[in-house]
């Protein structure tokens, strides 16, 4: 099994071509909540984690959640 580097949550969002506002809307959360996730102030629950994985089209195993 290879170890791949993890990217930040914000980098995964940008890689998906989404602004914070657009991503938050599609995730059903407010922008401040997404900012808190990206800054490590709070952690998303597993429901949101799975939505992030689908929206960003990136395996959550390779996204660093602070």
Coordinates of C-alpha atoms in Angstrom, one line a residue:
X1 CA 0.0 0.0 0.0
X2 CA 1.4 3.3 -1.0
X3 CA 1.3 6.4 1.1
X4 CA 0.1 9.5 -0.8
X5 CA 0.5 13.0 0.5
X6 CA -2.7 14.5 1.8
X7 CA -4.0 17.9 0.6
X8 CA -5.8 20.5 2.7
X9 CA -9.6 20.7 2.7
X10 CA -9.4 24.1 1.0
X11 CA -7.0 22.8 -1.6
X12 CA -9.4 20.0 -2.4
X13 CA -12.2 22.5 -2.8
X14 CA -10.2 24.7 -5.1
X15 CA -9.1 21.7 -7.1
X16 CA -12.8 20.9 -7.6
X17 CA -13.3 24.5 -9.0
X18 CA -15.5 25.7 -6.2
X19 CA -15.6 28.9 -4.2
X20 CA -16.4 28.7 -0.5
X21 CA -19.8 30.1 -1.1
X22 CA -20.6 27.5 -3.9
X23 CA -19.3 24.6 -1.9
X24 CA -21.1 25.6 1.3
X25 CA -24.4 25.9 -0.6
X26 CA -24.0 22.5 -2.2
X27 CA -23.1 21.0 1.1
X28 CA -26.1 22.5 2.8
X29 CA -24.0 24.5 5.4
X30 CA -23.2 28.2 5.8
X31 CA -19.9 29.7 4.6
X32 CA -18.7 30.3 8.1
X33 CA -19.1 26.6 9.0
X34 CA -17.0 25.7 5.9
X35 CA -14.4 28.3 6.8
X36 CA -14.2 26.8 10.3
X37 CA -13.7 23.3 8.8
X38 CA -10.9 24.6 6.6
X39 CA -9.2 26.5 9.4
X40 CA -9.4 23.6 11.8
X41 CA -11.7 25.4 14.3
X42 CA -14.3 22.7 14.0
X43 CA -14.5 19.3 12.4
X44 CA -17.2 18.1 10.1
X45 CA -19.4 15.2 11.1
X46 CA -19.3 12.0 9.0
X47 CA -22.4 13.0 7.0
X48 CA -20.7 16.2 5.9
X49 CA -17.4 14.3 5.3
X50 CA -19.1 12.0 2.8
X51 CA -20.8 14.9 1.1
X52 CA -17.4 16.6 0.8
X53 CA -15.9 13.5 -0.7
X54 CA -18.6 13.3 -3.4
X55 CA -18.7 17.0 -4.1
X56 CA -14.9 17.4 -4.4
X57 CA -14.6 14.1 -6.2
X58 CA -11.6 13.3 -4.1
X59 CA -11.1 10.4 -1.7
X60 CA -11.4 11.6 1.9
X61 CA -8.4 9.5 2.8
X62 CA -6.3 12.0 0.9
X63 CA -7.8 15.1 2.4
X64 CA -6.2 16.5 5.5
X65 CA -8.9 17.4 8.1
X66 CA -7.2 19.6 10.7

